Amino acid sequence: WYQRRVRVPNIKLLSSDGDIFDVDINIAKQSGTISTMLEDLGMDEEDDDPVPLPNVSAMILKKVITWCKHHKDDPPKPEDEENMEKRTDDIDSWDQDFLKVDQGTLFELILAANYLDIKGLLDVTCKTVANMIKGKKAEEIRKTFNIKNDFTPEEEEQIRKENEWCEDP
């Protein structure tokens, strides 16, 4: 039997540092931002002009595209966020390995996922950061994220007293 392959159209994405990525349009449309741009600008697969992404570097865009390709067949997440339990222990092993990157890259991925409106990537990157914080004392968190403590001992004591209610017994 002869099967005809349907050619899936590609679009070009332009990173902030000038690199152009030729991407399957269905992969690119996982981004709400790109989908909206294509609709608002009336662009389609016939257009040769690249979609400019001024907030995303080539290094990060490459990683975002890799993540989107891996997750292209994922079922859509339920919209009813109010009733969803916020968990951080449900990151699949592929995502865990994918996100074994330096902090700078992880935070750039969060910014890119937010800017590009890719909910699944934003969720998994934020959960990864949450897991880096979970169970740590303030001083350990400062050390992990290289945050300078600019509180005086008196201010720190005041904050501790005000927040006693949320400390573990």
Short mmCIF file of N, CA and C in Angstrom, two decimals:
data_model
loop_
_atom_site.label_atom_id
_atom_site.label_comp_id
_atom_site.label_asym_id
_atom_site.label_seq_id
_atom_site.Cartn_x
_atom_site.Cartn_y
_atom_site.Cartn_z
N TRP A 1 0.82 -1.19 0.00
CA TRP A 1 0.00 0.00 0.00
C TRP A 1 0.86 1.24 0.00
N TYR A 2 0.42 2.19 -0.72
CA TYR A 2 1.13 3.46 -0.82
C TYR A 2 0.55 4.42 0.21
N GLN A 3 1.43 4.94 1.04
CA GLN A 3 0.98 5.95 2.01
C GLN A 3 1.58 7.28 1.66
N ARG A 4 0.74 8.28 1.61
CA ARG A 4 1.22 9.61 1.32
C ARG A 4 1.57 10.31 2.62
N ARG A 5 2.77 10.83 2.69
CA ARG A 5 3.18 11.56 3.89
C ARG A 5 2.73 13.01 3.79
N VAL A 6 2.09 13.44 4.82
CA VAL A 6 1.63 14.83 4.85
C VAL A 6 2.79 15.66 5.40
N ARG A 7 3.19 16.64 4.64
CA ARG A 7 4.28 17.50 5.09
C ARG A 7 3.73 18.51 6.10
N VAL A 8 4.30 18.44 7.30
CA VAL A 8 3.89 19.39 8.32
C VAL A 8 4.70 20.66 8.12
N PRO A 9 4.01 21.78 8.01
CA PRO A 9 4.73 23.03 7.73
C PRO A 9 5.63 23.46 8.90
N ASN A 10 6.67 24.16 8.55
CA ASN A 10 7.60 24.71 9.55
C ASN A 10 7.46 26.22 9.58
N ILE A 11 7.84 26.79 10.71
CA ILE A 11 7.98 28.24 10.80
C ILE A 11 9.35 28.54 11.34
N LYS A 12 9.78 29.75 11.13
CA LYS A 12 11.09 30.18 11.60
C LYS A 12 10.92 31.01 12.87
N LEU A 13 11.75 30.71 13.87
CA LEU A 13 11.75 31.47 15.12
C LEU A 13 13.10 32.17 15.23
N LEU A 14 13.07 33.45 15.56
CA LEU A 14 14.28 34.26 15.64
C LEU A 14 14.59 34.56 17.11
N SER A 15 15.75 34.07 17.58
CA SER A 15 16.14 34.29 18.97
C SER A 15 16.65 35.71 19.17
N SER A 16 16.80 36.10 20.43
CA SER A 16 17.25 37.47 20.74
C SER A 16 18.64 37.75 20.21
N ASP A 17 19.45 36.71 20.07
CA ASP A 17 20.82 36.92 19.58
C ASP A 17 20.96 36.60 18.09
N GLY A 18 19.82 36.55 17.38
CA GLY A 18 19.87 36.50 15.92
C GLY A 18 19.89 35.13 15.27
N ASP A 19 19.83 34.05 16.05
CA ASP A 19 19.80 32.71 15.45
C ASP A 19 18.37 32.39 15.01
N ILE A 20 18.27 31.70 13.87
CA ILE A 20 16.96 31.32 13.34
C ILE A 20 16.80 29.81 13.48
N PHE A 21 15.64 29.39 14.01
CA PHE A 21 15.33 27.98 14.19
C PHE A 21 14.14 27.65 13.31
N ASP A 22 14.28 26.60 12.50
CA ASP A 22 13.21 26.12 11.65
C ASP A 22 12.47 25.05 12.44
N VAL A 23 11.21 25.32 12.80
CA VAL A 23 10.49 24.46 13.75
C VAL A 23 9.13 24.04 13.17
N ASP A 24 8.78 22.78 13.38
CA ASP A 24 7.46 22.27 13.04
C ASP A 24 6.42 23.20 13.68
N ILE A 25 5.47 23.64 12.90
CA ILE A 25 4.50 24.63 13.39
C ILE A 25 3.70 24.11 14.59
N ASN A 26 3.43 22.79 14.62
CA ASN A 26 2.67 22.22 15.75
C ASN A 26 3.50 22.22 17.04
N ILE A 27 4.81 22.09 16.91
CA ILE A 27 5.70 22.18 18.08
C ILE A 27 5.69 23.63 18.57
N ALA A 28 5.86 24.57 17.64
CA ALA A 28 5.91 26.00 17.99
C ALA A 28 4.61 26.46 18.64
N LYS A 29 3.48 25.89 18.19
CA LYS A 29 2.18 26.33 18.71
C LYS A 29 1.90 25.83 20.13
N GLN A 30 2.81 25.06 20.71
CA GLN A 30 2.67 24.73 22.12
C GLN A 30 2.85 25.99 22.96
N SER A 31 3.45 26.99 22.34
CA SER A 31 3.62 28.29 22.98
C SER A 31 2.38 29.14 22.69
N GLY A 32 1.69 29.54 23.76
CA GLY A 32 0.54 30.42 23.59
C GLY A 32 0.93 31.73 22.94
N THR A 33 2.11 32.22 23.29
CA THR A 33 2.60 33.49 22.73
C THR A 33 2.79 33.38 21.22
N ILE A 34 3.43 32.31 20.77
CA ILE A 34 3.67 32.14 19.34
C ILE A 34 2.34 31.92 18.60
N SER A 35 1.45 31.11 19.17
CA SER A 35 0.14 30.89 18.56
C SER A 35 -0.59 32.21 18.35
N THR A 36 -0.59 33.04 19.40
CA THR A 36 -1.26 34.34 19.32
C THR A 36 -0.60 35.24 18.29
N MET A 37 0.74 35.25 18.26
CA MET A 37 1.45 36.07 17.26
C MET A 37 1.06 35.65 15.85
N LEU A 38 1.02 34.36 15.61
CA LEU A 38 0.69 33.86 14.28
C LEU A 38 -0.72 34.30 13.88
N GLU A 39 -1.65 34.21 14.84
CA GLU A 39 -3.03 34.62 14.54
C GLU A 39 -3.12 36.14 14.36
N ASP A 40 -2.55 36.89 15.30
CA ASP A 40 -2.66 38.35 15.27
C ASP A 40 -1.96 38.95 14.05
N LEU A 41 -0.83 38.38 13.66
CA LEU A 41 -0.08 38.92 12.53
C LEU A 41 -0.54 38.32 11.20
N GLY A 42 -1.48 37.36 11.30
CA GLY A 42 -1.97 36.72 10.08
C GLY A 42 -0.88 35.93 9.39
N MET A 43 0.08 35.45 10.17
CA MET A 43 1.17 34.67 9.57
C MET A 43 0.73 33.22 9.42
N ASP A 44 1.25 32.57 8.40
CA ASP A 44 1.01 31.14 8.27
C ASP A 44 2.29 30.48 7.78
N GLU A 45 2.20 29.18 7.49
CA GLU A 45 3.40 28.43 7.11
C GLU A 45 4.00 28.91 5.79
N GLU A 46 3.25 29.65 5.02
CA GLU A 46 3.77 30.16 3.75
C GLU A 46 4.69 31.36 3.97
N ASP A 47 4.54 31.99 5.13
CA ASP A 47 5.36 33.16 5.43
C ASP A 47 6.80 32.76 5.66
N ASP A 48 7.71 33.53 5.10
CA ASP A 48 9.12 33.23 5.29
C ASP A 48 9.75 34.10 6.37
N ASP A 49 9.01 35.11 6.83
CA ASP A 49 9.54 35.98 7.87
C ASP A 49 9.59 35.22 9.20
N PRO A 50 10.73 35.31 9.90
CA PRO A 50 10.81 34.62 11.19
C PRO A 50 9.99 35.34 12.25
N VAL A 51 9.49 34.56 13.22
CA VAL A 51 8.77 35.13 14.36
C VAL A 51 9.83 35.59 15.36
N PRO A 52 9.88 36.89 15.66
CA PRO A 52 10.92 37.39 16.57
C PRO A 52 10.59 37.07 18.03
N LEU A 53 11.57 36.55 18.75
CA LEU A 53 11.42 36.25 20.18
C LEU A 53 12.52 37.00 20.93
N PRO A 54 12.32 38.31 21.13
CA PRO A 54 13.38 39.16 21.68
C PRO A 54 13.77 38.84 23.12
N ASN A 55 12.96 38.06 23.83
CA ASN A 55 13.28 37.76 25.23
C ASN A 55 13.91 36.39 25.42
N VAL A 56 14.22 35.68 24.32
CA VAL A 56 14.74 34.32 24.45
C VAL A 56 16.02 34.15 23.64
N SER A 57 17.10 33.78 24.33
CA SER A 57 18.39 33.56 23.65
C SER A 57 18.36 32.25 22.88
N ALA A 58 19.30 32.09 21.96
CA ALA A 58 19.38 30.88 21.14
C ALA A 58 19.59 29.64 22.02
N MET A 59 20.46 29.74 23.02
CA MET A 59 20.74 28.58 23.88
C MET A 59 19.46 28.12 24.58
N ILE A 60 18.69 29.06 25.10
CA ILE A 60 17.46 28.72 25.83
C ILE A 60 16.37 28.28 24.85
N LEU A 61 16.26 28.95 23.71
CA LEU A 61 15.24 28.57 22.71
C LEU A 61 15.47 27.13 22.24
N LYS A 62 16.73 26.77 22.06
CA LYS A 62 17.05 25.39 21.64
C LYS A 62 16.53 24.40 22.68
N LYS A 63 16.74 24.70 23.96
CA LYS A 63 16.26 23.82 25.03
C LYS A 63 14.73 23.79 25.08
N VAL A 64 14.10 24.94 24.90
CA VAL A 64 12.64 25.01 24.91
C VAL A 64 12.08 24.15 23.77
N ILE A 65 12.67 24.24 22.59
CA ILE A 65 12.21 23.45 21.44
C ILE A 65 12.37 21.96 21.73
N THR A 66 13.50 21.59 22.33
CA THR A 66 13.73 20.18 22.70
C THR A 66 12.64 19.70 23.65
N TRP A 67 12.32 20.52 24.66
CA TRP A 67 11.28 20.16 25.63
C TRP A 67 9.93 20.01 24.92
N CYS A 68 9.60 20.96 24.05
CA CYS A 68 8.32 20.93 23.34
C CYS A 68 8.21 19.70 22.43
N LYS A 69 9.31 19.33 21.77
CA LYS A 69 9.29 18.14 20.91
C LYS A 69 9.00 16.90 21.75
N HIS A 70 9.65 16.79 22.91
CA HIS A 70 9.45 15.63 23.77
C HIS A 70 8.01 15.54 24.27
N HIS A 71 7.40 16.69 24.54
CA HIS A 71 6.07 16.73 25.14
C HIS A 71 4.94 16.98 24.13
N LYS A 72 5.23 16.86 22.83
CA LYS A 72 4.25 17.22 21.80
C LYS A 72 2.95 16.40 21.88
N ASP A 73 3.03 15.18 22.39
CA ASP A 73 1.83 14.33 22.43
C ASP A 73 1.19 14.28 23.82
N ASP A 74 1.66 15.12 24.73
CA ASP A 74 1.07 15.15 26.08
C ASP A 74 -0.38 15.61 26.00
N PRO A 75 -1.26 15.01 26.81
CA PRO A 75 -2.65 15.51 26.84
C PRO A 75 -2.67 16.89 27.48
N PRO A 76 -3.62 17.74 27.09
CA PRO A 76 -3.68 19.07 27.68
C PRO A 76 -3.96 18.98 29.19
N LYS A 77 -3.37 19.88 29.93
CA LYS A 77 -3.58 19.91 31.39
C LYS A 77 -4.98 20.44 31.67
N PRO A 78 -5.62 19.92 32.75
CA PRO A 78 -6.95 20.44 33.09
C PRO A 78 -6.87 21.92 33.47
N GLU A 79 -7.90 22.65 33.12
CA GLU A 79 -7.92 24.09 33.37
C GLU A 79 -8.30 24.42 34.81
N ASP A 80 -8.95 23.48 35.49
CA ASP A 80 -9.48 23.74 36.83
C ASP A 80 -8.36 23.72 37.87
N GLU A 81 -7.60 24.81 37.93
CA GLU A 81 -6.45 24.90 38.83
C GLU A 81 -6.85 25.03 40.28
N GLU A 82 -8.02 25.63 40.54
CA GLU A 82 -8.43 25.89 41.92
C GLU A 82 -8.46 24.62 42.76
N ASN A 83 -8.91 23.54 42.15
CA ASN A 83 -9.08 22.31 42.91
C ASN A 83 -7.89 21.36 42.79
N MET A 84 -6.89 21.76 42.03
CA MET A 84 -5.73 20.89 41.88
C MET A 84 -4.78 21.03 43.06
N GLU A 85 -4.31 19.89 43.52
CA GLU A 85 -3.34 19.90 44.60
C GLU A 85 -2.00 20.32 44.02
N LYS A 86 -1.31 21.21 44.73
CA LYS A 86 0.00 21.67 44.25
C LYS A 86 1.06 20.69 44.73
N ARG A 87 1.56 19.89 43.81
CA ARG A 87 2.56 18.88 44.14
C ARG A 87 3.87 19.23 43.46
N THR A 88 4.97 18.80 44.08
CA THR A 88 6.27 19.00 43.44
C THR A 88 7.01 17.67 43.27
N ASP A 89 6.33 16.56 43.60
CA ASP A 89 6.98 15.25 43.52
C ASP A 89 6.52 14.45 42.30
N ASP A 90 5.91 15.16 41.33
CA ASP A 90 5.36 14.46 40.17
C ASP A 90 6.07 14.83 38.87
N ILE A 91 7.37 15.13 38.97
CA ILE A 91 8.16 15.47 37.78
C ILE A 91 8.67 14.17 37.17
N ASP A 92 8.33 13.93 35.88
CA ASP A 92 8.76 12.66 35.28
C ASP A 92 10.28 12.63 35.10
N SER A 93 10.82 11.43 34.93
CA SER A 93 12.28 11.26 34.93
C SER A 93 12.95 11.99 33.76
N TRP A 94 12.28 12.05 32.58
CA TRP A 94 12.88 12.75 31.45
C TRP A 94 13.06 14.24 31.80
N ASP A 95 12.01 14.84 32.39
CA ASP A 95 12.08 16.25 32.78
C ASP A 95 13.13 16.46 33.86
N GLN A 96 13.23 15.54 34.82
CA GLN A 96 14.24 15.68 35.87
C GLN A 96 15.64 15.72 35.25
N ASP A 97 15.90 14.81 34.32
CA ASP A 97 17.21 14.79 33.64
C ASP A 97 17.41 16.05 32.80
N PHE A 98 16.36 16.45 32.07
CA PHE A 98 16.42 17.63 31.21
C PHE A 98 16.75 18.88 32.02
N LEU A 99 16.25 18.95 33.26
CA LEU A 99 16.43 20.14 34.09
C LEU A 99 17.63 20.07 35.02
N LYS A 100 18.51 19.10 34.79
CA LYS A 100 19.77 19.06 35.53
C LYS A 100 20.74 20.03 34.85
N VAL A 101 20.49 21.31 35.11
CA VAL A 101 21.25 22.40 34.49
C VAL A 101 21.68 23.35 35.60
N ASP A 102 22.57 24.28 35.26
CA ASP A 102 22.97 25.26 36.27
C ASP A 102 21.78 26.18 36.56
N GLN A 103 21.87 26.85 37.72
CA GLN A 103 20.76 27.73 38.15
C GLN A 103 20.42 28.80 37.13
N GLY A 104 21.44 29.40 36.54
CA GLY A 104 21.20 30.46 35.56
C GLY A 104 20.33 29.96 34.41
N THR A 105 20.67 28.77 33.91
CA THR A 105 19.89 28.18 32.80
C THR A 105 18.47 27.86 33.26
N LEU A 106 18.33 27.31 34.47
CA LEU A 106 17.01 26.99 35.00
C LEU A 106 16.14 28.25 35.08
N PHE A 107 16.71 29.34 35.60
CA PHE A 107 15.93 30.57 35.72
C PHE A 107 15.62 31.17 34.35
N GLU A 108 16.55 31.05 33.40
CA GLU A 108 16.28 31.51 32.03
C GLU A 108 15.13 30.70 31.40
N LEU A 109 15.11 29.39 31.70
CA LEU A 109 14.02 28.54 31.19
C LEU A 109 12.67 28.96 31.78
N ILE A 110 12.67 29.33 33.07
CA ILE A 110 11.43 29.80 33.70
C ILE A 110 10.96 31.08 33.01
N LEU A 111 11.88 32.01 32.80
CA LEU A 111 11.51 33.27 32.14
C LEU A 111 11.00 33.02 30.72
N ALA A 112 11.68 32.12 30.00
CA ALA A 112 11.26 31.81 28.62
C ALA A 112 9.89 31.13 28.61
N ALA A 113 9.68 30.17 29.51
CA ALA A 113 8.39 29.46 29.57
C ALA A 113 7.27 30.43 29.89
N ASN A 114 7.55 31.39 30.77
CA ASN A 114 6.55 32.38 31.13
C ASN A 114 6.26 33.30 29.93
N TYR A 115 7.33 33.83 29.32
CA TYR A 115 7.18 34.73 28.17
C TYR A 115 6.48 34.03 26.99
N LEU A 116 6.86 32.77 26.75
CA LEU A 116 6.30 32.04 25.61
C LEU A 116 4.96 31.38 25.95
N ASP A 117 4.55 31.47 27.20
CA ASP A 117 3.27 30.89 27.65
C ASP A 117 3.22 29.39 27.34
N ILE A 118 4.19 28.67 27.90
CA ILE A 118 4.23 27.21 27.78
C ILE A 118 4.02 26.68 29.19
N LYS A 119 2.76 26.43 29.52
CA LYS A 119 2.38 26.11 30.90
C LYS A 119 3.11 24.89 31.47
N GLY A 120 3.18 23.82 30.71
CA GLY A 120 3.83 22.60 31.20
C GLY A 120 5.28 22.82 31.57
N LEU A 121 6.00 23.56 30.74
CA LEU A 121 7.41 23.85 31.01
C LEU A 121 7.54 24.78 32.20
N LEU A 122 6.67 25.77 32.30
CA LEU A 122 6.70 26.68 33.45
C LEU A 122 6.44 25.91 34.73
N ASP A 123 5.45 25.01 34.72
CA ASP A 123 5.14 24.22 35.92
C ASP A 123 6.34 23.39 36.36
N VAL A 124 6.94 22.67 35.42
CA VAL A 124 8.01 21.74 35.78
C VAL A 124 9.28 22.49 36.22
N THR A 125 9.56 23.64 35.62
CA THR A 125 10.74 24.41 36.04
C THR A 125 10.52 25.02 37.42
N CYS A 126 9.33 25.52 37.68
CA CYS A 126 9.03 26.09 39.00
C CYS A 126 9.02 25.02 40.08
N LYS A 127 8.50 23.84 39.76
CA LYS A 127 8.53 22.73 40.72
C LYS A 127 9.97 22.34 41.05
N THR A 128 10.84 22.40 40.06
CA THR A 128 12.25 22.07 40.28
C THR A 128 12.86 23.06 41.27
N VAL A 129 12.57 24.35 41.11
CA VAL A 129 13.07 25.36 42.06
C VAL A 129 12.45 25.13 43.44
N ALA A 130 11.15 24.83 43.48
CA ALA A 130 10.49 24.57 44.77
C ALA A 130 11.17 23.41 45.50
N ASN A 131 11.54 22.39 44.74
CA ASN A 131 12.22 21.24 45.36
C ASN A 131 13.61 21.61 45.87
N MET A 132 14.25 22.61 45.27
CA MET A 132 15.56 23.07 45.74
C MET A 132 15.43 23.81 47.07
N ILE A 133 14.24 24.36 47.34
CA ILE A 133 13.99 25.16 48.54
C ILE A 133 13.40 24.32 49.67
N LYS A 134 12.59 23.35 49.28
CA LYS A 134 11.80 22.57 50.24
C LYS A 134 12.65 22.01 51.38
N GLY A 135 12.18 22.27 52.60
CA GLY A 135 12.83 21.70 53.79
C GLY A 135 14.10 22.40 54.23
N LYS A 136 14.46 23.51 53.59
CA LYS A 136 15.69 24.21 53.95
C LYS A 136 15.40 25.41 54.84
N LYS A 137 16.34 25.72 55.69
CA LYS A 137 16.27 26.92 56.53
C LYS A 137 16.64 28.12 55.65
N ALA A 138 16.27 29.31 56.12
CA ALA A 138 16.53 30.54 55.35
C ALA A 138 18.00 30.66 54.96
N GLU A 139 18.89 30.36 55.88
CA GLU A 139 20.33 30.49 55.59
C GLU A 139 20.78 29.53 54.49
N GLU A 140 20.23 28.32 54.49
CA GLU A 140 20.57 27.34 53.45
C GLU A 140 20.04 27.80 52.08
N ILE A 141 18.85 28.38 52.09
CA ILE A 141 18.27 28.89 50.83
C ILE A 141 19.12 30.04 50.30
N ARG A 142 19.54 30.94 51.21
CA ARG A 142 20.42 32.05 50.77
C ARG A 142 21.69 31.52 50.14
N LYS A 143 22.26 30.48 50.77
CA LYS A 143 23.50 29.91 50.25
C LYS A 143 23.27 29.25 48.88
N THR A 144 22.18 28.49 48.76
CA THR A 144 21.85 27.80 47.50
C THR A 144 21.71 28.78 46.35
N PHE A 145 21.04 29.92 46.60
CA PHE A 145 20.75 30.86 45.53
C PHE A 145 21.63 32.10 45.57
N ASN A 146 22.66 32.08 46.42
CA ASN A 146 23.61 33.18 46.51
C ASN A 146 22.88 34.51 46.78
N ILE A 147 22.05 34.48 47.83
CA ILE A 147 21.27 35.66 48.21
C ILE A 147 21.91 36.29 49.44
N LYS A 148 22.18 37.57 49.36
CA LYS A 148 22.80 38.30 50.46
C LYS A 148 21.75 38.57 51.54
N ASN A 149 22.11 38.34 52.80
CA ASN A 149 21.20 38.64 53.91
C ASN A 149 21.38 40.10 54.27
N ASP A 150 20.36 40.92 53.98
CA ASP A 150 20.48 42.35 54.27
C ASP A 150 19.60 42.77 55.45
N PHE A 151 19.18 41.78 56.26
CA PHE A 151 18.43 42.08 57.48
C PHE A 151 19.38 42.25 58.66
N THR A 152 19.05 43.16 59.55
CA THR A 152 19.80 43.26 60.81
C THR A 152 19.32 42.11 61.69
N PRO A 153 20.09 41.71 62.69
CA PRO A 153 19.63 40.63 63.58
C PRO A 153 18.27 40.96 64.21
N GLU A 154 18.03 42.24 64.51
CA GLU A 154 16.75 42.64 65.11
C GLU A 154 15.60 42.42 64.11
N GLU A 155 15.82 42.84 62.85
CA GLU A 155 14.79 42.66 61.82
C GLU A 155 14.50 41.17 61.61
N GLU A 156 15.56 40.38 61.60
CA GLU A 156 15.40 38.94 61.39
C GLU A 156 14.58 38.32 62.52
N GLU A 157 14.86 38.73 63.75
CA GLU A 157 14.12 38.22 64.91
C GLU A 157 12.65 38.62 64.82
N GLN A 158 12.38 39.86 64.42
CA GLN A 158 11.01 40.35 64.26
C GLN A 158 10.25 39.51 63.22
N ILE A 159 10.88 39.24 62.09
CA ILE A 159 10.27 38.44 61.03
C ILE A 159 10.00 37.03 61.53
N ARG A 160 10.96 36.47 62.26
CA ARG A 160 10.80 35.12 62.81
C ARG A 160 9.57 35.06 63.73
N LYS A 161 9.42 36.07 64.60
CA LYS A 161 8.28 36.11 65.53
C LYS A 161 6.96 36.22 64.76
N GLU A 162 6.93 37.08 63.73
CA GLU A 162 5.71 37.29 62.96
C GLU A 162 5.29 36.04 62.18
N ASN A 163 6.26 35.18 61.90
CA ASN A 163 5.97 34.00 61.07
C ASN A 163 6.08 32.68 61.81
N GLU A 164 6.05 32.75 63.14
CA GLU A 164 6.12 31.51 63.92
C GLU A 164 5.02 30.53 63.55
N TRP A 165 3.87 31.04 63.22
CA TRP A 165 2.71 30.21 62.92
C TRP A 165 2.95 29.25 61.75
N CYS A 166 3.89 29.59 60.85
CA CYS A 166 4.09 28.73 59.68
C CYS A 166 5.30 27.82 59.81
N GLU A 167 5.99 27.86 60.94
CA GLU A 167 7.14 26.99 61.17
C GLU A 167 6.68 25.61 61.59
N ASP A 168 7.47 24.60 61.27
CA ASP A 168 7.18 23.25 61.76
C ASP A 168 7.42 23.21 63.26
N PRO A 169 6.56 22.47 63.99
CA PRO A 169 6.71 22.43 65.45
C PRO A 169 8.00 21.76 65.89
#
